[in-house]
Short mmCIF file of C-alpha atoms in Angstrom, two decimals:
data_model
loop_
_atom_site.label_atom_id
_atom_site.label_comp_id
_atom_site.label_asym_id
_atom_site.label_seq_id
_atom_site.Cartn_x
_atom_site.Cartn_y
_atom_site.Cartn_z
CA MET A 18 114.79 109.11 100.74
CA LYS A 19 114.33 106.70 103.76
CA LYS A 20 111.45 104.19 103.11
CA TRP A 21 108.94 104.00 105.99
CA ILE A 22 107.17 100.75 106.50
CA ILE A 23 103.66 100.44 105.95
CA PRO A 24 102.59 100.64 109.80
CA PHE A 25 104.26 103.90 110.11
CA LEU A 26 102.08 105.32 107.12
CA PHE A 27 99.27 104.12 109.05
CA LEU A 28 100.11 106.35 112.03
CA SER A 29 98.75 109.09 109.99
CA SER A 30 95.34 107.55 109.62
CA ALA A 31 92.61 107.40 112.30
CA TRP A 32 93.94 104.15 113.53
CA THR A 33 97.30 105.21 114.97
CA THR A 34 97.30 102.63 118.20
CA ASN A 35 100.07 100.27 117.38
CA VAL A 36 103.77 100.34 116.29
CA TYR A 37 105.38 97.83 114.53
CA ALA A 38 108.91 97.00 113.89
CA GLN A 39 108.69 95.34 110.54
CA THR A 40 106.30 95.39 107.62
CA LYS A 41 102.95 94.23 108.56
CA GLN A 42 100.75 92.01 106.14
CA LEU A 43 98.28 94.42 104.36
CA SER A 44 94.65 93.15 104.60
CA LEU A 45 91.73 94.11 102.30
CA GLN A 46 90.26 96.11 105.56
CA ASP A 47 93.61 97.96 106.28
CA ALA A 48 94.10 98.84 102.48
CA LEU A 49 90.40 99.97 102.27
CA ARG A 50 90.88 102.30 105.44
CA PHE A 51 93.97 103.76 104.21
CA ALA A 52 92.46 104.40 100.90
CA LEU A 53 89.34 106.26 102.51
CA ASP A 54 91.72 108.29 104.60
CA HIS A 55 94.16 109.21 101.63
CA ASN A 56 92.51 108.88 98.27
CA GLN A 57 92.91 112.21 96.51
CA GLN A 58 89.52 111.71 94.50
CA LEU A 59 87.62 111.19 97.62
CA ALA A 60 89.19 114.18 99.32
CA VAL A 61 87.97 116.29 96.34
CA SER A 62 84.60 114.98 96.68
CA ARG A 63 84.58 115.82 100.39
CA LEU A 64 85.84 119.40 99.63
CA GLU A 65 82.78 119.77 97.12
CA GLU A 66 80.46 118.46 99.65
CA GLN A 67 81.65 121.55 101.97
CA ILE A 68 81.44 123.74 99.17
CA GLY A 69 77.71 122.62 98.56
CA LYS A 70 77.11 123.34 102.14
CA GLN A 71 78.17 126.74 101.71
CA LYS A 72 76.35 127.18 98.89
CA THR A 73 73.35 126.11 100.76
CA THR A 74 74.10 128.87 103.22
CA GLU A 75 74.50 131.51 100.55
CA ILE A 76 70.99 130.58 99.24
CA ARG A 77 69.39 130.82 102.89
CA ALA A 78 70.74 134.26 103.27
CA GLN A 79 68.61 135.58 100.55
CA ALA A 80 65.64 135.09 102.73
CA LEU A 81 67.14 137.22 105.46
CA PRO A 82 67.16 140.89 106.07
CA GLN A 83 70.04 142.58 103.78
CA LEU A 84 71.64 145.38 105.67
CA ASN A 85 74.18 147.92 104.09
CA ALA A 86 76.09 151.07 105.11
CA THR A 87 77.38 153.77 102.95
CA GLY A 88 79.65 156.77 103.79
CA THR A 89 80.69 159.21 100.97
CA LEU A 90 82.87 162.60 101.32
CA THR A 91 82.72 164.80 98.38
CA ASP A 92 84.76 167.82 97.36
CA ASN A 93 82.88 170.09 94.69
CA ILE A 94 86.13 171.48 93.16
CA LYS A 95 83.59 173.01 90.71
CA LYS A 96 80.22 173.63 91.65
CA GLN A 97 77.13 173.31 89.75
CA VAL A 98 75.56 176.45 88.02
CA MET A 99 71.92 177.01 88.12
CA VAL A 100 70.44 179.64 85.51
CA LEU A 101 67.50 181.92 87.23
CA PRO A 102 64.93 183.59 85.20
CA GLY A 103 65.60 187.48 84.61
CA ALA A 104 62.40 188.13 86.50
CA MET A 105 64.14 187.02 89.75
CA ASN A 106 67.26 189.41 88.99
CA THR A 107 66.38 192.44 91.29
CA ALA A 108 69.86 193.94 90.32
CA GLU A 109 69.39 193.88 86.50
CA PRO A 110 65.85 193.04 86.07
CA GLY A 111 64.99 190.88 83.13
CA LYS A 112 68.80 189.57 82.81
CA PRO A 113 69.03 185.89 83.50
CA MET A 114 71.15 185.25 86.40
CA ALA A 115 73.71 182.43 86.98
CA LEU A 116 74.03 181.18 90.29
CA GLU A 117 76.33 178.42 91.78
CA VAL A 118 74.45 175.79 93.87
CA GLY A 119 75.69 173.68 96.68
CA THR A 120 78.52 173.57 99.21
CA THR A 121 81.96 172.74 98.58
CA TRP A 122 82.28 169.90 100.83
CA ASN A 123 79.45 167.03 101.42
CA ALA A 124 79.49 164.39 103.71
CA ALA A 125 77.02 161.62 104.11
CA ALA A 126 76.53 158.43 106.06
CA SER A 127 73.45 156.22 105.29
CA GLY A 128 72.16 152.80 105.92
CA THR A 129 69.43 150.90 103.93
CA LEU A 130 67.53 147.69 104.99
CA THR A 131 65.95 145.39 102.70
CA GLN A 132 63.48 142.22 103.65
CA GLN A 133 61.92 139.86 101.19
CA LEU A 134 58.28 139.58 101.90
CA PHE A 135 56.97 137.66 98.97
CA ASN A 136 59.67 135.90 96.56
CA GLN A 137 58.65 132.73 95.20
CA SER A 138 62.34 132.35 93.84
CA VAL A 139 63.85 132.67 97.06
CA PHE A 140 61.33 130.35 98.59
CA THR A 141 61.88 127.64 95.90
CA GLY A 142 65.46 128.06 96.20
CA LEU A 143 65.53 127.49 100.01
CA GLN A 144 63.59 124.19 99.27
CA ALA A 145 66.14 123.41 96.60
CA ALA A 146 69.11 124.15 99.30
CA ARG A 147 68.06 121.38 101.58
CA ALA A 148 68.14 118.77 98.39
CA GLY A 149 71.48 120.26 97.39
CA GLU A 150 73.01 119.14 100.52
CA GLU A 151 71.54 115.64 100.16
CA TYR A 152 72.81 115.19 96.52
CA TYR A 153 76.58 116.49 97.75
CA SER A 154 76.57 113.93 100.39
CA LEU A 155 75.28 111.26 97.81
CA GLN A 156 77.90 112.37 95.57
CA THR A 157 80.73 111.90 98.26
CA GLN A 158 78.89 108.45 99.23
CA GLN A 159 79.29 107.28 95.54
CA THR A 160 83.10 108.14 95.32
CA THR A 161 83.33 106.31 98.51
CA GLU A 162 81.66 103.36 97.00
CA ASP A 163 83.82 103.59 93.81
CA VAL A 164 87.23 103.79 95.78
CA ILE A 165 86.38 100.79 97.75
CA TYR A 166 85.30 98.99 94.73
CA ASN A 167 88.51 99.50 92.58
CA VAL A 168 90.86 98.97 95.62
CA SER A 169 89.02 95.66 96.31
CA ALA A 170 89.42 94.76 92.61
CA LEU A 171 92.77 95.27 92.35
CA TYR A 172 93.47 93.69 95.71
CA TYR A 173 92.16 90.76 94.57
CA GLY A 174 93.79 90.97 91.31
CA LEU A 175 97.13 91.06 93.12
CA LEU A 176 96.31 87.93 95.30
CA VAL A 177 95.59 85.81 92.22
CA ARG A 178 98.79 87.21 90.54
CA GLN A 179 100.67 86.05 93.63
CA GLU A 180 98.93 82.65 93.34
CA LYS A 181 100.14 82.64 89.74
CA LEU A 182 103.73 83.44 90.66
CA SER A 183 103.67 80.84 93.14
CA VAL A 184 102.64 78.38 90.44
CA ILE A 185 105.20 79.48 88.10
CA GLN A 186 107.78 79.22 90.70
CA SER A 187 106.62 75.62 91.39
CA ASN A 188 107.04 74.83 87.78
CA ILE A 189 110.45 76.10 87.79
CA ASP A 190 111.39 74.18 90.62
CA LYS A 191 110.22 70.95 88.61
CA MET A 192 111.90 72.05 85.66
CA THR A 193 115.19 72.72 87.64
CA ARG A 194 115.13 69.15 89.48
CA LEU A 195 114.30 67.71 85.89
CA VAL A 196 117.45 69.36 84.37
CA GLU A 197 119.56 67.97 86.84
CA THR A 198 118.19 64.50 86.76
CA THR A 199 118.38 64.77 82.76
CA GLN A 200 122.05 65.99 83.18
CA SER A 201 123.13 63.07 85.57
CA GLN A 202 121.48 60.62 82.99
CA LEU A 203 123.21 62.36 80.05
CA ASP A 204 126.48 62.04 81.93
CA ASN A 205 125.87 58.17 82.51
CA GLY A 206 124.78 57.94 78.79
CA LEU A 207 121.11 57.33 79.64
CA ALA A 208 119.72 60.24 78.11
CA LYS A 209 120.31 62.29 74.85
CA ARG A 210 121.48 65.74 74.60
CA ILE A 211 118.30 67.09 72.73
CA ASP A 212 116.31 66.00 75.81
CA LEU A 213 118.47 68.18 78.07
CA ASP A 214 118.19 71.09 75.75
CA ARG A 215 114.52 70.82 75.42
CA ILE A 216 114.07 71.02 79.30
CA LYS A 217 116.32 73.94 79.46
CA VAL A 218 114.13 75.74 76.93
CA SER A 219 111.10 75.16 79.01
CA LEU A 220 112.96 76.36 81.88
CA VAL A 221 113.87 79.42 80.33
CA ASN A 222 110.43 80.26 79.15
CA TYR A 223 109.06 79.61 82.76
CA GLN A 224 111.69 81.93 84.10
CA THR A 225 110.87 84.44 81.37
CA GLN A 226 107.08 84.37 82.50
CA LYS A 227 108.01 84.76 86.09
CA THR A 228 109.83 88.00 85.22
CA GLN A 229 106.86 89.14 83.09
CA LEU A 230 104.46 88.31 85.90
CA GLU A 231 106.56 89.95 88.60
CA ASN A 232 106.96 93.32 86.51
CA ALA A 233 103.05 93.06 86.24
CA LEU A 234 102.66 92.42 89.84
CA LYS A 235 104.81 95.41 90.61
CA ILE A 236 102.87 97.73 88.33
CA ASP A 237 99.35 96.39 89.94
CA GLU A 238 101.06 97.25 93.10
CA ASN A 239 101.96 100.62 91.94
CA THR A 240 98.39 101.23 90.82
CA LEU A 241 96.76 99.85 94.07
CA LYS A 242 99.18 102.25 95.96
CA THR A 243 98.28 105.35 93.86
CA LEU A 244 94.44 104.59 94.32
CA MET A 245 94.97 104.28 98.03
CA GLY A 246 96.94 107.49 98.20
CA MET A 247 100.09 105.80 99.17
CA PRO A 248 103.61 106.87 98.00
CA SER A 249 104.84 104.12 95.26
CA SER A 250 108.27 103.83 97.08
CA GLU A 251 106.42 102.23 100.32
CA ALA A 252 106.60 98.45 100.52
CA ILE A 253 103.51 96.26 101.21
CA ASP A 254 103.28 92.74 101.75
CA LEU A 255 99.94 91.13 100.90
CA PRO A 256 98.97 87.68 102.45
CA ALA A 257 98.58 84.54 100.37
CA LEU A 258 94.89 84.15 98.72
CA ALA A 259 92.39 82.20 101.30
CA LEU A 260 91.44 79.13 99.12
CA SER A 261 89.57 77.28 101.68
CA GLU A 262 86.51 79.84 102.04
CA ILE A 263 86.20 79.94 98.40
CA GLU A 264 86.19 76.13 98.23
CA GLN A 265 83.64 75.97 101.04
CA LYS A 266 81.31 78.13 99.01
CA ALA A 267 81.99 76.21 95.64
CA ALA A 268 80.24 72.94 97.85
CA VAL A 269 77.00 74.63 98.77
CA THR A 270 74.00 76.49 97.12
CA GLN A 271 74.29 80.02 96.90
CA ASP A 272 71.72 82.41 98.40
CA PHE A 273 72.05 85.38 96.37
CA GLY A 274 69.36 87.48 97.83
CA SER A 275 66.94 90.01 95.99
CA PHE A 276 67.70 92.82 94.15
CA ASN A 277 66.52 96.39 95.45
CA LEU A 278 67.32 99.06 93.14
CA GLU A 279 66.65 101.68 95.97
CA ASN A 280 69.98 100.47 97.73
CA ARG A 281 72.20 101.43 94.78
CA THR A 282 73.93 105.04 95.47
CA GLU A 283 73.94 105.61 91.59
CA PHE A 284 70.21 105.18 91.40
CA LYS A 285 69.67 107.50 94.46
CA VAL A 286 72.20 110.30 92.79
CA LEU A 287 70.00 110.26 89.78
CA LYS A 288 66.64 110.43 91.80
CA LYS A 289 68.06 113.53 93.78
CA THR A 290 69.09 114.89 90.45
CA GLU A 291 65.54 114.56 89.10
CA GLU A 292 64.39 116.41 92.68
CA LEU A 293 66.35 119.08 92.01
CA GLN A 294 65.73 119.77 88.29
CA GLN A 295 62.08 119.95 89.55
CA PHE A 296 62.98 122.65 92.01
CA GLN A 297 64.87 124.17 89.00
CA LYS A 298 61.79 124.40 86.93
CA LYS A 299 59.83 125.73 89.86
CA ALA A 300 62.35 128.48 90.28
CA TYR A 301 61.58 129.40 86.55
CA VAL A 302 58.05 129.25 86.83
CA SER A 303 58.39 131.42 89.93
CA GLU A 304 59.59 134.25 87.78
CA TYR A 305 56.01 134.90 86.64
CA PHE A 306 55.05 135.87 90.05
CA PRO A 307 55.28 139.25 91.65
CA GLN A 308 57.79 140.12 94.08
CA LEU A 309 57.18 142.21 97.29
CA SER A 310 60.10 143.50 99.52
CA PHE A 311 60.16 145.89 102.40
CA ASN A 312 62.92 148.54 102.47
CA ALA A 313 64.07 151.23 104.91
CA GLN A 314 66.72 154.01 104.54
CA TYR A 315 68.28 156.23 106.94
CA SER A 316 70.77 158.99 106.08
CA TYR A 317 72.78 161.71 107.93
CA ASN A 318 74.27 164.34 105.73
CA GLY A 319 76.61 167.24 106.24
CA LEU A 320 77.05 170.63 103.97
CA SER A 321 79.74 173.09 104.51
CA ASP A 322 82.00 175.44 102.16
CA LYS A 323 85.11 174.68 104.48
CA PHE A 324 86.53 171.28 105.61
CA ASP A 325 85.49 171.39 109.03
CA LEU A 326 82.58 168.91 108.67
CA PHE A 327 83.96 166.90 111.66
CA LYS A 328 85.16 169.75 114.12
CA GLY A 329 82.01 169.29 116.46
CA GLY A 330 80.83 172.58 118.04
CA ASN A 331 83.31 174.72 115.96
CA THR A 332 82.25 173.84 112.70
CA THR A 333 80.09 175.87 109.96
CA ALA A 334 78.51 172.63 108.59
CA GLN A 335 75.12 171.94 108.92
CA TRP A 336 73.90 168.29 109.23
CA PHE A 337 70.44 166.76 108.55
CA GLY A 338 68.97 163.69 108.85
CA MET A 339 66.52 161.48 106.54
CA ALA A 340 64.72 158.76 106.76
CA ASN A 341 62.18 156.59 104.68
CA ILE A 342 60.42 153.46 104.55
CA GLY A 343 58.48 151.70 101.82
CA LEU A 344 57.55 148.70 99.82
CA THR A 345 58.47 147.81 96.49
CA LEU A 346 56.43 145.60 94.38
CA LYS A 347 57.71 144.06 91.20
CA ILE A 348 55.20 142.73 88.88
CA PRO A 349 56.62 140.69 85.58
CA ILE A 350 54.73 141.72 82.27
CA PHE A 351 56.61 140.60 79.20
CA ASP A 352 60.19 139.47 78.81
CA GLY A 353 60.12 138.09 75.13
CA PHE A 354 58.94 134.82 76.14
CA ALA A 355 62.48 134.02 77.88
CA ARG A 356 60.51 132.60 80.96
CA ARG A 357 58.66 130.35 78.98
CA SER A 358 61.86 129.04 77.11
CA ARG A 359 63.54 128.32 80.56
CA VAL A 360 60.53 126.48 81.73
CA ASN A 361 60.28 124.23 78.43
CA GLN A 362 64.20 123.73 78.83
CA ALA A 363 63.52 122.22 82.25
CA ASN A 364 60.82 120.00 81.18
CA LEU A 365 63.18 118.52 78.36
CA THR A 366 65.81 117.94 80.87
CA LEU A 367 63.46 116.16 83.14
CA GLN A 368 62.69 114.03 80.39
CA GLN A 369 66.30 113.35 79.81
CA ILE A 370 66.91 112.55 83.61
CA SER A 371 63.66 109.93 83.27
CA LYS A 372 65.25 108.29 80.19
CA GLN A 373 68.57 108.16 82.29
CA LEU A 374 66.72 106.41 85.26
CA GLU A 375 65.05 103.70 82.80
CA LEU A 376 68.58 103.22 81.56
CA ASN A 377 70.19 103.01 84.94
CA LYS A 378 67.66 100.59 86.36
CA LEU A 379 68.21 98.14 83.32
CA ASN A 380 71.96 98.31 83.71
CA LEU A 381 71.81 97.80 87.36
CA THR A 382 69.28 94.89 87.08
CA THR A 383 71.47 93.42 84.46
CA SER A 384 74.53 93.78 86.62
CA PHE A 385 73.03 91.67 89.28
CA GLU A 386 71.96 89.17 87.18
CA ASN A 387 75.27 88.86 85.41
CA ALA A 388 77.21 88.84 89.02
CA ARG A 389 75.05 86.11 89.84
CA LEU A 390 75.51 84.18 86.77
CA SER A 391 79.35 84.95 87.05
CA ILE A 392 79.39 83.65 90.70
CA LEU A 393 77.73 80.42 89.94
CA ASN A 394 80.15 79.59 86.85
CA SER A 395 83.15 80.59 88.65
CA LEU A 396 82.24 78.42 91.54
CA SER A 397 81.51 75.30 89.06
CA THR A 398 84.69 76.11 87.24
CA ILE A 399 86.59 76.17 90.85
CA LYS A 400 85.40 73.05 91.87
CA THR A 401 85.91 71.06 88.57
CA GLN A 402 89.38 72.77 88.13
CA LYS A 403 90.45 71.79 91.42
CA GLU A 404 89.79 68.26 90.76
CA ASN A 405 91.41 68.69 87.39
CA VAL A 406 94.65 70.08 89.02
CA ALA A 407 94.72 67.43 91.29
CA LEU A 408 94.45 64.85 88.35
CA ALA A 409 96.77 66.54 86.33
CA ASP A 410 99.21 66.92 89.23
CA GLU A 411 98.96 63.15 89.71
CA VAL A 412 99.47 62.39 86.14
CA TYR A 413 102.56 64.51 85.91
CA ALA A 414 104.13 62.81 89.14
CA SER A 415 103.51 59.47 87.28
CA THR A 416 104.85 60.28 83.94
CA GLN A 417 107.95 61.75 85.69
CA ASN A 418 108.55 58.56 87.68
CA ASN A 419 108.05 56.65 84.57
CA TYR A 420 110.58 59.01 82.54
CA ASN A 421 113.24 58.57 85.30
CA LEU A 422 112.73 54.89 85.06
CA GLY A 423 112.87 55.00 81.30
CA LEU A 424 109.23 54.10 80.72
CA ALA A 425 108.11 57.23 79.28
CA ASN A 426 109.66 59.63 76.82
CA LEU A 427 110.22 63.18 77.27
CA THR A 428 107.47 64.34 75.10
CA ASP A 429 105.21 62.81 77.33
CA LEU A 430 106.38 64.40 80.41
CA LEU A 431 106.46 67.82 78.86
CA ASN A 432 102.76 67.38 77.70
CA ALA A 433 101.98 66.33 81.31
CA GLU A 434 103.60 69.37 82.78
CA THR A 435 101.98 71.61 80.17
CA SER A 436 98.59 70.01 81.17
CA LEU A 437 99.23 70.97 84.73
CA THR A 438 100.11 74.28 84.17
CA GLU A 439 97.12 74.97 82.13
CA ALA A 440 94.83 73.53 84.77
CA GLN A 441 96.60 75.54 87.45
CA ASN A 442 96.21 78.68 85.46
CA THR A 443 92.60 77.86 84.66
CA TYR A 444 91.99 77.36 88.49
CA ASN A 445 93.57 80.67 89.36
CA GLU A 446 91.41 82.68 86.83
CA ALA A 447 88.51 81.11 88.10
CA LEU A 448 89.55 82.36 91.47
CA LEU A 449 90.02 85.85 90.25
CA GLN A 450 86.73 86.01 88.31
CA TYR A 451 84.89 84.57 91.36
CA LYS A 452 86.20 87.45 93.89
CA LEU A 453 85.14 90.05 91.07
CA ALA A 454 81.77 88.47 90.57
CA GLU A 455 81.41 88.68 94.27
CA LEU A 456 82.47 92.06 94.58
CA ASP A 457 79.87 93.19 91.96
CA LEU A 458 77.27 91.07 93.83
CA ILE A 459 77.97 93.33 96.99
CA LYS A 460 77.81 96.24 94.94
CA SER A 461 74.51 95.34 93.47
CA HIS A 462 73.02 95.05 96.92
CA GLY A 463 74.55 98.37 97.95
CA ASN A 464 76.89 96.74 100.64
CA LEU A 465 80.34 97.84 99.56
CA PRO A 466 81.02 99.63 102.90
CA SER A 467 80.42 96.19 104.51
CA LEU A 468 83.84 95.20 103.36
CA LEU A 469 85.42 97.53 105.68
CA ASN A 470 84.44 95.11 108.74
#
C-alpha cells in the first residue's frame, strides 16, 4: 500500500488548506487537532451525545398528544350463535331458539386521541431531559480532555525519547572516535589490547541501548498514532524538544494560580449525575400522584353479509359512525410498597454520589498539589542537572585529553564517560517529568483545550 505523507492525511480534517511535497514536522497542536477529528473513542462519545438528544426528544413526546389510527376487516367464517328463551319462539313456543348474530363481513376504521393533562412523572421527565442533554455534552467534553491529555503525554514522552536517542548517538560517536584513537595507539605500541577491547565493549553496549531505545520509540509512535486515529503505516516527524523555554522557566519563580474545583469537568459530570439522580427520585415520588388524561375516539364501521363493503352506492353494507370523548383518572392506591422501595434506592444512590463527590474533591485537590510540587522539583532538577551535565562534559573532555596524552588511564576515562551519560539521562528524565507535571497542572485548572492554541 502506498504511504501517504502526513500533510495529505491532514487534508481529510478541517484544516485542509495547504499541500506539502514532503513530510511536515508534526507539532503538538497538529497532533491534537488530528486526534480530535479522528480519535475513535471521541467519535463514539459524540454519537452517544446525539443518542442522548434523541432520548430527550422521546421523553418530550410523552407530553404531546398521542394520535393513533386503526383499520380492521373481518370475515366471520363461523358466526356466533345466540340462544333466545323459548318464550320468544313464536314457531315453537317454549322451545329455546338458536340464532346466528352479526354479519359475515365487518369493516372498521377508528382513530384515538390521548393527551396527558396531569402526570407528574411526565413533567419530571421533561425536566430531567434538559439535564440529560447537558450530561451527555459534559461526557463528550470529558472524553475530549482525556484525548488531549493522553496525546500530549505521549507526544512529550516521544520528544524526550528523541533527546535520549540523541545522547546515546553522541556517546556512540565518542566511543567510535576513541576506538579509532586507541587502535592507532595500539598499532604504535602505545596502548594495550585489553584497553581497546574494553572500549569496544562499551561501544557495543551503547549500540544495544540505541537499538532498544529506537524500538521503544517506534512502539510509542504507534501508540500515539493509534490514539490520534492515524494508521500506524503513516510516517511522522517530530521536532526537537524546545529546551530554552523550559530552562527559562527554571530560572524564575512559578505562579501556579489558585485551584478551582468547579473548573474540572470530572466534577461537573458528577454534579450533573447527582442532579439526574434527584430527578429520578422525583420520578419515583411522582408515582404516588394521580394521573389525569383526556381521550377521544371516533370509529366508522361497515357491516354486510357480502363482500361489497367498498362498492359505494351499489353495496348492501350499512355504515355507522361512533364517537366518544372522556377523561381518565388513575389513582395509585397500593402496589406492595414497590414505589417506596424505589424511592429508598434513589436516596441510597444519592448518598453514594455524595461520597463520590467528596472523594473526587479530595483526589482533584491532591492532584493539583502534586502537580505543583512536581513542577518545582523538576525545575530544580533541570537547573542543577544542566550545570551537572556541563561539568561532567568538561570532566570528560579533560580526562579524554589526558588519556590521549598518556596522563590518565582508561578506567578514569570510562568512569568520566559513565558520569556524563548518567547526568544527561537524569537531565532528560527531569525534562519529561516537568512536561508531565505541567500537563497535570493545566488539567487541574481545566485548561487542557488551551493546548490547541
